[in-house]
């Protein structure tokens, strides 16, 4: 008997996301489904991190969902949507605790849907809390060989029965020749690191030094779209403080809000403390520096042994780096033929249609689960959504 093939199945797939990275991943997963007879729909669960309408449009702009409205729904609205559609597959592409809470609204029994969940890359180090909140899924989709190995090993230790599969990240494709001469140095800021104002000021001072010494270059800070209070302070405010103190000259460094990807077309290099934007830069053949002398960031774990760590002095000297080829293959730049998530999904759908999917009990302690779920439910709310855009969901073939 040959393995089931998604291309020969007509699936109904519901994806639920709670933030912009998960919306982008969901759209990319739809595009990766083999075949043309599938019915797909994407919705966002209303929460404190719900993306703004412009973010939602941008997240699906390069996918088969481009131009479609992504509805923002409450938990009761999502429950009614899933019960009405009776999907073959439900993708819970959300943060850990929201994924766990959404698991409570799904149908159970022999004819239940296949439950898939994913993590945005980079997802290292493998976290026990991610597994515990996602243990009721049938398939966890990751985006590098290293992630698959790490989460598989941890899942076995925890006794998780969920399968682990590999997919590609929705990274931009490198162009043979980028438009114009690379003349831009981009700093991709992030909320969580570095954790002190002085560490952030040192980065800004190094960027100012570079701009002063190389007037032929455009030095850009991408502050990102903040959802939480940055522990070390806002970069724009810190910059104004440095200007007032006479430690840097105003207008030497440019602040440009919006996606980092918008600044990479003519980039000579990207510098960060550990932002996922480094993966986008590497995908475009833009070399990077992961700063290792301004505090530690757990998000930089993925870049260990990649040959891309550097210092503020490396930034001043424009010593940007390309990763080692062996590291790249293990970390998000694997050969596409290694990706197996749609084959694994096809086998699960086949079992679901035979009524042969096993129950996936929660691994969290019952009391812990109830308390965590109450907190999440309070965040998700139960009132009719005030953020709904257009119809409840738009369904189409990818």
XYZ file of C-alpha atoms in Angstrom:
398
model
C 0.000 0.000 0.000
C 1.394 3.396 -0.975
C 1.433 6.310 1.435
C -1.597 8.642 1.227
C -1.082 11.765 -0.870
C -2.678 15.104 -0.034
C -2.863 15.844 -3.742
C -5.532 13.152 -4.045
C -7.593 14.442 -1.121
C -10.067 17.317 -1.001
C -9.504 18.774 2.432
C -11.247 21.392 4.517
C -8.611 23.133 6.631
C -9.145 25.768 9.325
C -6.131 27.676 10.615
C -6.290 29.828 13.739
C -3.513 32.326 14.487
C -3.033 34.942 17.204
C -0.161 37.134 15.958
C 1.446 38.317 12.737
C 4.209 35.653 12.576
C 1.610 32.907 12.975
C -0.651 34.474 10.342
C 2.282 34.464 7.906
C 3.133 30.854 8.744
C -0.485 29.745 8.313
C -0.709 31.332 4.874
C 2.574 29.694 3.847
C 1.333 26.305 5.066
C -1.800 26.677 2.945
C 0.366 27.430 -0.084
C 2.447 24.302 0.562
C -0.537 21.928 0.503
C -0.276 19.709 -2.613
C -3.313 19.605 -4.868
C -5.961 22.145 -5.838
C -9.232 20.884 -4.359
C -8.746 22.001 -0.777
C -10.973 24.478 1.021
C -8.990 26.639 3.419
C -9.871 29.393 5.845
C -7.759 31.483 8.185
C -9.017 33.352 11.252
C -7.328 35.250 14.066
C -8.435 34.761 17.659
C -9.022 38.075 19.419
C -6.403 38.650 22.113
C -4.090 41.355 23.489
C -1.598 40.628 20.671
C -4.108 40.704 17.803
C -2.396 42.184 14.723
C -3.674 45.469 13.340
C -5.521 45.317 9.989
C -2.447 46.613 8.120
C -0.297 43.895 9.716
C -2.794 41.223 8.679
C -2.791 42.432 5.080
C 1.001 42.492 5.030
C 1.275 39.027 6.566
C -0.686 37.390 3.710
C 0.430 39.730 0.908
C 2.868 37.256 -0.663
C 0.605 34.204 -0.329
C -2.430 32.694 -1.982
C -4.543 34.612 0.548
C -3.358 37.991 -0.732
C -6.215 40.470 -0.876
C -8.491 38.388 1.340
C -9.750 39.659 4.651
C -8.674 37.686 7.684
C -11.462 37.802 10.294
C -10.723 38.411 13.973
C -13.016 36.234 16.097
C -13.683 35.506 19.750
C -13.382 32.039 21.219
C -17.143 31.322 21.005
C -17.171 32.496 17.383
C -14.272 30.183 16.558
C -16.040 27.272 18.221
C -19.139 27.857 16.091
C -17.021 28.215 12.935
C -15.223 24.906 13.513
C -18.395 23.025 14.451
C -20.159 24.385 11.357
C -17.350 23.621 8.911
C -16.424 20.156 10.301
C -12.845 20.467 8.999
C -10.484 17.621 8.220
C -7.609 19.600 9.715
C -7.405 22.342 12.326
C -4.122 24.248 12.518
C -3.668 25.849 15.930
C -0.877 28.216 14.959
C -0.749 30.302 18.112
C 1.404 30.996 21.133
C 1.640 28.103 23.585
C -1.051 28.939 26.136
C -3.534 30.078 23.488
C -2.969 26.823 21.582
C -3.749 24.882 24.746
C -6.947 26.856 25.396
C -8.117 26.430 21.807
C -7.704 22.677 22.156
C -10.695 22.714 24.511
C -13.087 23.937 21.792
C -12.255 21.239 19.236
C -14.499 18.269 18.466
C -13.465 14.970 20.057
C -14.257 11.347 19.354
C -13.414 8.920 16.560
C -14.156 11.407 13.754
C -12.281 14.339 15.198
C -10.106 16.548 12.976
C -6.358 16.230 12.705
C -4.783 18.897 14.918
C -1.591 20.551 13.690
C 0.460 23.212 15.445
C 3.623 25.069 14.549
C 6.244 27.405 15.953
C 7.779 30.388 14.168
C 11.480 30.152 13.520
C 13.895 30.251 15.119
C 12.391 28.051 17.857
C 15.501 27.108 19.819
C 16.190 26.263 22.558
C 13.447 23.636 22.672
C 11.145 24.601 25.523
C 9.317 22.176 27.798
C 6.434 24.636 28.143
C 5.935 24.622 24.354
C 5.504 20.843 24.411
C 3.240 20.791 27.447
C 0.846 23.308 25.901
C 0.868 21.624 22.470
C 0.766 17.960 23.535
C -2.837 17.489 22.359
C -1.850 18.143 18.730
C -1.231 15.261 16.338
C 1.632 16.990 14.528
C 4.116 19.686 15.513
C 5.609 21.414 12.455
C 9.084 22.935 12.808
C 11.380 24.632 10.335
C 14.895 23.288 10.670
C 16.530 19.897 11.032
C 18.081 21.067 14.288
C 14.691 22.078 15.689
C 13.154 18.750 14.684
C 15.948 16.863 16.459
C 15.768 18.992 19.619
C 11.980 18.866 19.979
C 11.844 15.156 19.140
C 14.368 14.370 21.866
C 12.547 16.529 24.420
C 9.164 15.089 23.428
C 10.403 11.560 24.062
C 11.634 12.568 27.526
C 8.248 14.111 28.349
C 6.243 11.213 26.930
C 4.543 13.271 24.237
C 2.878 11.224 21.500
C 2.741 14.095 19.008
C 4.652 13.629 15.760
C 7.315 16.134 14.676
C 7.710 17.165 11.043
C 9.769 19.570 8.925
C 8.549 22.472 6.788
C 10.239 25.465 5.216
C 10.048 28.964 6.663
C 8.391 31.607 4.461
C 11.675 33.380 3.798
C 12.280 35.733 0.864
C 14.067 34.291 -2.141
C 17.534 35.599 -2.966
C 17.813 37.532 -6.194
C 20.636 37.014 -8.668
C 21.412 40.713 -8.523
C 19.952 43.125 -6.035
C 18.909 46.522 -7.326
C 21.665 49.124 -7.074
C 24.883 49.149 -5.055
C 24.553 47.832 -1.482
C 24.978 50.961 0.634
C 22.779 50.390 3.677
C 23.625 48.979 7.111
C 20.513 47.833 8.962
C 20.117 47.328 12.693
C 17.136 45.095 13.547
C 16.015 46.009 17.050
C 13.911 43.828 19.303
C 12.030 44.258 22.556
C 13.588 41.715 24.880
C 17.310 42.222 24.327
C 19.577 43.838 25.211
C 18.042 44.266 28.628
C 19.633 47.531 29.829
C 19.568 51.089 28.548
C 23.381 51.318 28.560
C 23.721 48.230 26.348
C 21.274 49.767 23.880
C 23.104 53.080 23.959
C 26.369 51.299 23.112
C 24.756 49.882 19.985
C 23.485 53.314 18.973
C 26.917 54.850 19.600
C 28.584 52.197 17.415
C 26.052 52.858 14.643
C 26.741 56.598 14.943
C 30.508 55.967 14.764
C 30.004 53.960 11.589
C 27.824 56.639 10.024
C 30.387 59.342 10.858
C 33.297 57.351 9.434
C 31.453 56.186 6.319
C 29.243 58.995 4.971
C 28.743 56.925 1.806
C 26.648 54.474 3.818
C 23.089 54.780 5.035
C 22.822 53.535 8.638
C 19.250 52.523 9.523
C 17.575 51.436 12.758
C 14.414 49.355 12.341
C 12.745 49.665 15.768
C 10.095 47.021 15.077
C 6.455 47.095 16.117
C 6.444 46.910 19.887
C 3.722 45.037 21.758
C 5.338 45.167 25.194
C 7.458 47.583 27.174
C 11.115 47.128 26.197
C 13.187 46.410 29.340
C 16.078 48.621 28.211
C 14.014 51.472 26.831
C 12.891 52.664 23.418
C 15.726 53.140 20.911
C 14.322 56.394 19.512
C 14.060 57.882 23.003
C 17.553 56.690 23.894
C 18.875 58.245 20.678
C 17.302 61.600 21.528
C 18.936 61.407 24.946
C 22.348 60.752 23.374
C 21.873 63.691 20.993
C 20.896 65.999 23.848
C 23.960 64.896 25.808
C 26.182 65.636 22.790
C 27.397 62.040 22.550
C 26.148 61.557 18.978
C 25.197 63.873 16.128
C 21.573 63.966 15.119
C 20.535 62.715 11.667
C 23.599 60.461 11.279
C 21.427 57.421 11.998
C 17.998 57.030 10.417
C 14.996 55.473 12.184
C 12.598 53.694 9.843
C 9.577 51.868 11.270
C 8.041 48.914 9.517
C 9.308 45.491 8.435
C 13.067 44.973 8.334
C 12.619 43.228 4.973
C 11.757 46.588 3.414
C 15.305 47.790 4.145
C 17.218 44.740 2.898
C 17.097 45.274 -0.867
C 20.208 47.471 -0.855
C 21.679 46.284 2.420
C 25.399 45.759 2.772
C 24.812 43.996 6.055
C 22.383 43.473 8.920
C 23.254 43.643 12.602
C 21.128 42.410 15.489
C 21.317 40.848 18.918
C 19.228 37.867 17.868
C 16.256 38.955 15.773
C 14.604 36.493 13.354
C 15.249 39.210 10.774
C 18.766 37.753 10.519
C 17.277 34.687 8.811
C 15.517 36.930 6.277
C 18.801 38.692 5.578
C 20.710 35.433 5.111
C 17.999 34.180 2.756
C 18.698 37.255 0.603
C 22.483 36.670 0.765
C 22.892 39.726 3.014
C 25.690 39.026 5.545
C 25.016 39.603 9.239
C 26.562 40.282 12.615
C 24.929 38.765 15.682
C 26.235 40.939 18.490
C 27.740 38.924 21.308
C 29.141 41.716 23.480
C 25.979 43.584 24.541
C 24.181 41.013 26.646
C 22.756 37.584 25.980
C 19.555 36.807 24.101
C 17.995 33.309 24.144
C 16.809 34.011 20.585
C 20.422 33.960 19.445
C 20.817 30.284 20.409
C 20.101 29.195 16.853
C 23.143 31.101 15.563
C 25.630 29.273 17.770
C 28.352 27.542 15.733
C 27.182 29.435 12.639
C 30.198 31.734 12.376
C 28.068 34.896 12.465
C 28.691 36.250 15.970
C 30.633 39.497 16.220
C 31.191 42.616 18.286
C 30.478 46.323 18.135
C 34.038 46.808 16.835
C 33.207 44.373 13.998
C 30.209 46.572 13.215
C 32.345 49.709 13.122
C 34.729 47.910 10.738
C 31.935 46.430 8.559
C 33.064 42.878 9.278
C 29.783 41.191 8.374
C 29.648 37.422 8.047
C 28.040 34.680 5.976
C 27.171 31.478 7.864
C 29.021 28.198 7.563
C 27.342 25.982 4.915
C 26.981 23.036 7.326
C 25.229 25.289 9.852
C 22.907 26.661 7.175
C 21.764 23.154 6.149
C 20.854 22.304 9.749
C 19.228 25.657 10.498
C 16.392 26.731 8.184
C 18.296 26.432 4.890
C 17.878 22.701 4.369
C 17.180 21.102 0.959
C 13.414 21.308 0.238
C 13.239 17.547 -0.361
C 13.851 17.014 3.365
C 10.478 18.595 4.193
C 7.967 15.926 5.174
C 5.106 17.681 6.951
C 2.528 17.339 4.146
C 3.266 13.604 3.818
C 2.904 13.180 7.564
C -0.333 15.179 7.438
C -1.744 13.004 4.634
C -1.177 9.868 6.712
C -2.937 11.459 9.695
C -5.920 12.558 7.580
C -6.202 9.014 6.209
C -6.308 7.672 9.770
C -8.847 10.320 10.802
C -11.196 9.316 7.998
C -10.980 5.739 9.220
C -11.770 6.897 12.754
C -8.348 5.689 13.858
C -6.802 8.786 15.470
C -5.812 8.245 19.119
C -6.917 10.607 21.865
C -4.296 13.183 22.822
C -4.692 13.903 26.538
C -3.234 17.051 28.055
C 0.100 16.590 29.833
C -0.419 19.555 32.137
C -1.535 18.887 35.690
C -5.322 19.337 35.816
C -5.166 22.142 38.371
C -2.377 23.925 36.508
C -4.291 23.521 33.267
C -7.491 24.984 34.714
C -5.700 28.013 36.168
C -3.748 28.672 32.970
C -6.865 28.255 30.856
C -8.812 30.739 33.021
C -6.099 33.353 32.514
C -6.051 32.805 28.768
C -9.840 32.858 28.511
C -9.862 36.177 30.343
C -7.453 37.546 27.725
C -9.350 36.075 24.786
C -12.721 37.305 26.058
C -16.171 35.991 25.362
C -17.998 39.098 24.121
C -18.778 39.575 20.414
C -15.653 40.659 18.593
C -15.218 44.378 18.074
C -12.371 43.797 15.643
C -14.075 41.552 13.096
C -13.286 42.597 9.539
C -15.774 41.724 6.865
C -17.283 38.220 6.769
C -16.596 35.614 9.430
C -14.172 33.762 7.173
C -13.251 33.592 3.534
C -12.724 30.147 2.081
C -10.793 29.332 -1.023
C -8.453 26.885 -2.717
C -4.808 27.903 -2.226
